[in-house]
Amino acid sequence: MNIVFSKNRIPIRITDERWQHIISRHPEMIGERERLIETIGSPDLILEGDAQAMLAVRHYKQTKITSKYLIAVYKETMQQDGFVLTAYLEINTRNGEKSYGKDKVVCQRKKNELGV
């Protein structure tokens, strides 16, 4: 199990069960656990999702596939606890096939910090 602190300084758990869920449904995530940790801890953007979920988004210029955004979906259940629901790679931060919940921006890094 890994623990990473969200932008709200809440410890977010990445359990082995959740990691197995992620890589079984999104095989492109195999070998990307460190990037998942980095995305939650230092996202480019955080969106408010459905059912109080948060979506941390971080752009990676190079992945096994091509340039992609890593989307990490997690919940902060209380001041002392949170957990990852799922994570996946996308070409865009939005597309017509998937809904990112409310798409309300909660936090965004300044452009000069993004490096894109």
Coordinates of N, CA, C and O in Angstrom, one line a residue:
M1 N 0.8 -1.2 0.0 CA 0.0 0.0 0.0 C 0.9 1.2 0.0 O 1.9 1.3 0.7
N2 N 0.5 2.2 -0.8 CA 1.1 3.5 -0.8 C 0.2 4.6 -0.2 O -1.0 4.4 -0.3
I3 N 0.8 5.6 0.4 CA 0.0 6.8 0.9 C 0.6 8.0 0.3 O 1.9 8.2 0.4
V4 N -0.2 8.9 -0.3 CA 0.3 10.1 -0.8 C -0.7 11.2 -0.3 O -1.9 11.0 -0.1
F5 N -0.1 12.4 -0.1 CA -0.9 13.5 0.4 C -1.5 14.3 -0.7 O -0.8 14.7 -1.7
S6 N -2.8 14.5 -0.7 CA -3.5 15.3 -1.7 C -3.2 16.8 -1.5 O -2.5 17.2 -0.5
K7 N -3.6 17.6 -2.4 CA -3.4 19.1 -2.3 C -4.0 19.6 -1.1 O -3.6 20.6 -0.5
N8 N -5.0 19.0 -0.5 CA -5.7 19.4 0.7 C -5.0 18.8 1.9 O -5.5 18.9 3.1
R9 N -3.8 18.2 1.7 CA -3.0 17.6 2.8 C -3.7 16.4 3.5 O -3.5 16.1 4.6
I10 N -4.6 15.7 2.7 CA -5.3 14.5 3.2 C -4.5 13.3 2.7 O -4.2 13.2 1.6
P11 N -4.2 12.3 3.6 CA -3.5 11.1 3.2 C -4.4 10.3 2.3 O -5.5 9.9 2.8
I12 N -4.0 10.0 1.1 CA -4.8 9.2 0.2 C -4.1 7.8 0.0 O -3.0 7.7 -0.3
R13 N -4.9 6.7 0.3 CA -4.4 5.4 0.3 C -4.5 4.8 -1.1 O -5.6 4.9 -1.8
I14 N -3.5 4.1 -1.6 CA -3.5 3.4 -2.8 C -3.3 1.9 -2.4 O -2.1 1.5 -2.2
T15 N -4.3 1.2 -2.2 CA -4.2 -0.2 -1.7 C -3.8 -1.1 -2.8 O -4.0 -0.8 -4.0
D16 N -3.3 -2.3 -2.5 CA -3.0 -3.3 -3.5 C -4.2 -3.7 -4.2 O -4.2 -4.0 -5.4
E17 N -5.4 -3.8 -3.5 CA -6.6 -4.2 -4.1 C -7.0 -3.2 -5.2 O -7.4 -3.6 -6.3
R18 N -6.9 -1.9 -4.9 CA -7.3 -0.8 -5.9 C -6.3 -0.9 -7.0 O -6.7 -0.7 -8.2
W19 N -5.0 -1.1 -6.8 CA -4.0 -1.1 -7.8 C -4.4 -2.3 -8.8 O -4.3 -2.1 -10.0
Q20 N -4.7 -3.4 -8.2 CA -5.1 -4.6 -9.1 C -6.3 -4.2 -9.9 O -6.4 -4.6 -11.1
H21 N -7.3 -3.6 -9.3 CA -8.5 -3.1 -10.0 C -8.1 -2.2 -11.2 O -8.6 -2.4 -12.3
I22 N -7.2 -1.3 -10.9 CA -6.8 -0.3 -12.0 C -6.1 -1.0 -13.1 O -6.5 -0.8 -14.3
I23 N -5.1 -1.8 -12.9 CA -4.4 -2.5 -14.0 C -5.2 -3.5 -14.7 O -4.9 -3.8 -15.8
S24 N -6.2 -4.1 -14.0 CA -7.0 -5.1 -14.7 C -8.0 -4.5 -15.7 O -8.3 -5.0 -16.7
R25 N -8.5 -3.3 -15.3 CA -9.4 -2.6 -16.2 C -8.7 -1.6 -17.1 O -9.3 -1.2 -18.2
H26 N -7.5 -1.2 -16.8 CA -6.8 -0.2 -17.6 C -5.3 -0.7 -17.8 O -4.4 -0.2 -17.1
P27 N -5.1 -1.7 -18.6 CA -3.8 -2.3 -18.7 C -2.7 -1.3 -19.1 O -1.5 -1.6 -18.8
E28 N -3.1 -0.2 -19.7 CA -2.1 0.8 -20.0 C -1.4 1.4 -18.8 O -0.4 2.1 -18.8
M29 N -2.0 1.2 -17.6 CA -1.5 1.7 -16.3 C -0.5 0.8 -15.7 O 0.2 1.2 -14.7
I30 N -0.2 -0.4 -16.3 CA 0.8 -1.3 -15.7 C 2.1 -0.5 -15.8 O 2.5 0.0 -16.8
G31 N 2.8 -0.5 -14.6 CA 4.1 0.2 -14.5 C 4.0 1.7 -14.3 O 5.0 2.4 -14.3
E32 N 2.8 2.2 -14.1 CA 2.6 3.6 -13.9 C 2.2 4.0 -12.5 O 1.7 5.1 -12.2
R33 N 2.5 3.2 -11.5 CA 2.1 3.5 -10.1 C 2.8 4.7 -9.6 O 2.1 5.5 -8.9
E34 N 4.0 4.9 -9.9 CA 4.7 6.1 -9.5 C 4.1 7.4 -10.1 O 4.0 8.4 -9.4
R35 N 3.7 7.3 -11.3 CA 3.0 8.5 -11.9 C 1.6 8.7 -11.3 O 1.2 9.9 -11.1
L36 N 1.0 7.7 -10.8 CA -0.3 7.8 -10.1 C 0.0 8.6 -8.8 O -0.7 9.6 -8.5
I37 N 1.0 8.2 -8.1 CA 1.3 8.9 -6.9 C 1.7 10.3 -7.1 O 1.2 11.2 -6.4
E38 N 2.5 10.6 -8.2 CA 2.8 12.0 -8.5 C 1.6 12.8 -8.9 O 1.5 14.0 -8.6
T39 N 0.7 12.2 -9.7 CA -0.5 12.9 -10.1 C -1.4 13.4 -8.9 O -1.9 14.5 -8.9
I40 N -1.5 12.5 -7.9 CA -2.3 12.9 -6.8 C -1.6 13.9 -5.9 O -2.2 14.9 -5.5
G41 N -0.3 13.8 -5.8 CA 0.4 14.7 -4.9 C 0.7 16.0 -5.6 O 0.9 17.0 -4.9
S42 N 0.8 16.0 -6.9 CA 1.2 17.3 -7.6 C 0.5 17.4 -8.9 O 1.1 17.3 -10.0
P43 N -0.8 17.5 -8.9 CA -1.6 17.5 -10.2 C -1.5 18.8 -10.9 O -1.2 19.9 -10.3
D44 N -1.8 18.8 -12.2 CA -1.9 20.0 -13.0 C -3.2 20.7 -12.7 O -3.4 21.9 -12.8
L45 N -4.2 19.8 -12.4 CA -5.6 20.3 -12.4 C -6.4 19.3 -11.5 O -6.1 18.1 -11.5
I46 N -7.3 19.8 -10.7 CA -8.2 18.9 -9.9 C -9.6 19.3 -10.3 O -10.0 20.5 -10.2
L47 N -10.4 18.3 -10.6 CA -11.8 18.5 -11.0 C -12.6 17.9 -9.9 O -12.3 16.9 -9.3
E48 N -13.8 18.5 -9.7 CA -14.8 17.9 -8.7 C -15.6 16.9 -9.5 O -16.2 17.3 -10.5
G49 N -15.7 15.7 -9.1 CA -16.4 14.6 -9.7 C -17.7 14.4 -9.1 O -18.2 15.1 -8.2
D50 N -18.4 13.3 -9.5 CA -19.7 12.9 -8.9 C -19.4 12.2 -7.6 O -18.3 11.7 -7.3
A51 N -20.4 12.2 -6.7 CA -20.4 11.5 -5.4 C -19.2 11.9 -4.6 O -18.6 11.1 -4.0
Q52 N -18.9 13.2 -4.6 CA -17.8 13.8 -3.8 C -16.4 13.2 -4.2 O -15.5 13.3 -3.4
A53 N -16.3 12.7 -5.4 CA -14.9 12.3 -5.8 C -14.2 13.4 -6.4 O -14.7 14.4 -6.8
M54 N -12.9 13.3 -6.3 CA -12.0 14.3 -6.9 C -11.2 13.7 -8.0 O -10.9 12.5 -8.0
L55 N -10.9 14.4 -9.1 CA -10.2 13.9 -10.2 C -8.9 14.7 -10.3 O -8.9 15.9 -10.7
A56 N -7.8 14.1 -10.0 CA -6.5 14.8 -10.2 C -6.0 14.5 -11.6 O -6.1 13.3 -12.1
V57 N -5.6 15.5 -12.3 CA -5.2 15.4 -13.7 C -3.7 15.9 -13.9 O -3.4 17.0 -13.4
R58 N -2.9 15.1 -14.5 CA -1.5 15.5 -14.8 C -1.1 15.1 -16.2 O -1.4 14.0 -16.6
H59 N -0.5 16.0 -16.9 CA -0.1 15.7 -18.3 C 1.3 15.1 -18.3 O 2.2 15.6 -17.6
Y60 N 1.5 14.1 -19.1 CA 2.8 13.5 -19.3 C 3.1 13.5 -20.8 O 2.4 13.0 -21.6
K61 N 4.2 14.2 -21.1 CA 4.6 14.4 -22.5 C 4.9 13.0 -23.2 O 4.7 12.9 -24.4
Q62 N 5.4 12.1 -22.4 CA 5.7 10.8 -22.9 C 5.3 9.7 -22.0 O 5.6 9.7 -20.8
T63 N 4.5 8.7 -22.5 CA 4.1 7.5 -21.8 C 4.5 6.3 -22.8 O 5.0 6.6 -23.8
K64 N 4.1 5.1 -22.4 CA 4.3 4.0 -23.2 C 3.6 4.1 -24.6 O 4.0 3.5 -25.6
I65 N 2.5 4.9 -24.5 CA 1.7 5.0 -25.7 C 2.0 6.3 -26.5 O 2.5 6.2 -27.6
T66 N 1.8 7.4 -25.9 CA 2.1 8.7 -26.5 C 1.9 9.8 -25.4 O 1.8 9.4 -24.2
S67 N 1.8 11.0 -25.8 CA 1.5 12.1 -24.8 C 0.1 11.8 -24.2 O -0.8 11.6 -25.0
K68 N 0.0 11.8 -22.9 CA -1.3 11.4 -22.3 C -1.5 12.2 -21.0 O -0.6 12.7 -20.4
Y69 N -2.8 12.3 -20.6 CA -3.1 12.8 -19.2 C -3.4 11.6 -18.4 O -4.1 10.7 -18.8
L70 N -2.9 11.6 -17.2 CA -3.2 10.6 -16.2 C -4.3 11.2 -15.3 O -4.2 12.3 -14.8
I71 N -5.4 10.5 -15.2 CA -6.6 10.9 -14.4 C -6.6 9.9 -13.2 O -6.8 8.7 -13.4
A72 N -6.5 10.5 -12.0 CA -6.6 9.7 -10.8 C -7.9 10.1 -10.1 O -8.1 11.3 -9.7
V73 N -8.8 9.2 -9.8 CA -10.1 9.5 -9.2 C -10.0 9.0 -7.7 O -9.6 7.8 -7.5
Y74 N -10.2 9.9 -6.8 CA -10.1 9.5 -5.4 C -11.1 10.3 -4.6 O -11.8 11.2 -5.0
K75 N -11.3 9.8 -3.3 CA -12.2 10.5 -2.4 C -11.4 10.9 -1.1 O -10.6 10.1 -0.6
E76 N -11.7 12.0 -0.6 CA -11.2 12.4 0.7 C -12.4 12.3 1.7 O -13.4 13.1 1.6
T77 N -12.4 11.2 2.5 CA -13.6 10.9 3.3 C -13.7 11.7 4.6 O -14.7 11.9 5.1
M78 N -12.5 12.1 5.1 CA -12.5 12.9 6.3 C -11.1 13.6 6.3 O -10.3 13.4 5.5
Q79 N -10.8 14.4 7.3 CA -9.5 15.1 7.4 C -8.3 14.2 7.5 O -7.2 14.6 7.2
Q80 N -8.5 13.0 7.9 CA -7.4 12.1 8.2 C -7.4 10.9 7.2 O -6.5 10.0 7.4
D81 N -8.2 10.8 6.2 CA -8.3 9.6 5.3 C -8.9 9.9 4.0 O -9.8 10.8 3.8
G82 N -8.4 9.2 3.0 CA -8.9 9.2 1.6 C -8.4 8.0 0.9 O -7.5 7.3 1.4
F83 N -9.0 7.7 -0.3 CA -8.6 6.5 -1.0 C -8.8 6.7 -2.5 O -9.6 7.5 -2.9
V84 N -8.0 5.9 -3.3 CA -8.1 6.0 -4.7 C -9.2 5.0 -5.2 O -9.4 3.9 -4.6
L85 N -10.1 5.5 -6.1 CA -11.1 4.7 -6.7 C -10.6 4.0 -8.0 O -10.7 2.8 -8.1
T86 N -10.0 4.8 -8.9 CA -9.5 4.3 -10.1 C -8.5 5.3 -10.7 O -8.4 6.4 -10.2
A87 N -7.9 4.9 -11.8 CA -7.0 5.8 -12.5 C -6.8 5.2 -14.0 O -6.9 4.0 -14.2
Y88 N -6.6 6.2 -14.9 CA -6.5 5.8 -16.3 C -5.8 6.9 -17.1 O -5.6 8.0 -16.6
L89 N -5.3 6.5 -18.3 CA -4.7 7.5 -19.2 C -5.7 7.9 -20.3 O -6.4 7.1 -20.8
E90 N -5.6 9.2 -20.6 CA -6.5 9.8 -21.6 C -5.7 10.7 -22.5 O -4.7 11.3 -22.1
I91 N -6.1 10.8 -23.8 CA -5.5 11.7 -24.7 C -5.8 13.2 -24.3 O -5.0 14.0 -24.4
N92 N -7.1 13.4 -24.0 CA -7.6 14.7 -23.6 C -8.1 14.7 -22.2 O -8.4 13.6 -21.6
T93 N -8.2 15.9 -21.6 CA -8.8 15.9 -20.2 C -10.3 15.8 -20.3 O -11.0 15.5 -19.3
R94 N -10.9 15.9 -21.5 CA -12.3 15.7 -21.7 C -12.5 15.0 -23.0 O -11.7 15.2 -24.0
N95 N -13.5 14.1 -23.1 CA -13.9 13.6 -24.5 C -15.4 13.2 -24.4 O -15.9 13.1 -23.3
G96 N -16.0 13.1 -25.6 CA -17.4 12.8 -25.6 C -17.8 11.5 -25.0 O -19.0 11.3 -24.7
E97 N -16.9 10.6 -24.9 CA -17.3 9.2 -24.4 C -17.3 9.2 -22.8 O -18.0 8.3 -22.3
K98 N -16.6 10.0 -22.2 CA -16.5 9.9 -20.7 C -16.9 11.2 -20.0 O -16.6 12.3 -20.5
S99 N -17.6 11.0 -18.9 CA -17.9 12.2 -18.1 C -17.0 12.3 -16.9 O -16.7 11.2 -16.3
Y100 N -16.5 13.4 -16.6 CA -15.7 13.6 -15.5 C -16.5 14.2 -14.3 O -16.0 15.0 -13.6
G101 N -17.7 13.9 -14.2 CA -18.5 14.4 -13.2 C -19.0 15.8 -13.5 O -19.4 16.1 -14.6
K102 N -18.8 16.7 -12.6 CA -19.3 18.1 -12.7 C -18.3 18.9 -13.5 O -18.7 20.0 -13.9
D103 N -17.1 18.5 -13.7 CA -16.1 19.2 -14.5 C -15.8 20.6 -13.9 O -15.4 21.5 -14.5
K104 N -16.1 20.7 -12.6 CA -15.8 22.0 -11.9 C -14.3 22.0 -11.5 O -13.9 21.1 -10.7
V105 N -13.6 23.0 -11.9 CA -12.2 23.1 -11.5 C -12.1 23.5 -10.1 O -12.6 24.5 -9.6
V106 N -11.4 22.7 -9.3 CA -11.2 22.9 -7.9 C -9.8 23.6 -7.7 O -9.7 24.5 -6.9
C107 N -8.8 23.1 -8.4 CA -7.4 23.7 -8.2 C -6.7 23.5 -9.6 O -6.9 22.5 -10.2
Q108 N -5.9 24.5 -9.9 CA -5.1 24.4 -11.2 C -3.8 25.1 -10.9 O -3.7 26.2 -10.4
R109 N -2.7 24.4 -11.4 CA -1.4 25.0 -11.3 C -1.3 26.1 -12.4 O -1.9 26.1 -13.4
K110 N -0.5 27.1 -12.1 CA -0.2 28.2 -13.0 C 0.5 27.7 -14.3 O 1.2 26.7 -14.2
K111 N 0.2 28.3 -15.4 CA 0.7 27.8 -16.7 C 2.2 27.6 -16.7 O 2.8 26.7 -17.2
N112 N 3.0 28.6 -16.1 CA 4.4 28.5 -16.1 C 4.9 27.3 -15.2 O 6.0 26.9 -15.3
E113 N 4.1 26.8 -14.3 CA 4.4 25.6 -13.5 C 4.1 24.3 -14.3 O 4.7 23.3 -13.9
L114 N 3.3 24.4 -15.3 CA 2.8 23.2 -16.0 C 3.9 22.6 -16.9 O 4.0 21.4 -17.1
G115 N 4.6 23.4 -17.6 CA 5.6 22.9 -18.5 C 5.0 22.4 -19.8 O 5.6 21.6 -20.5
V116 N 3.8 22.8 -20.1 CA 3.1 22.3 -21.4 C 2.8 23.5 -22.2 O 2.8 24.6 -21.8

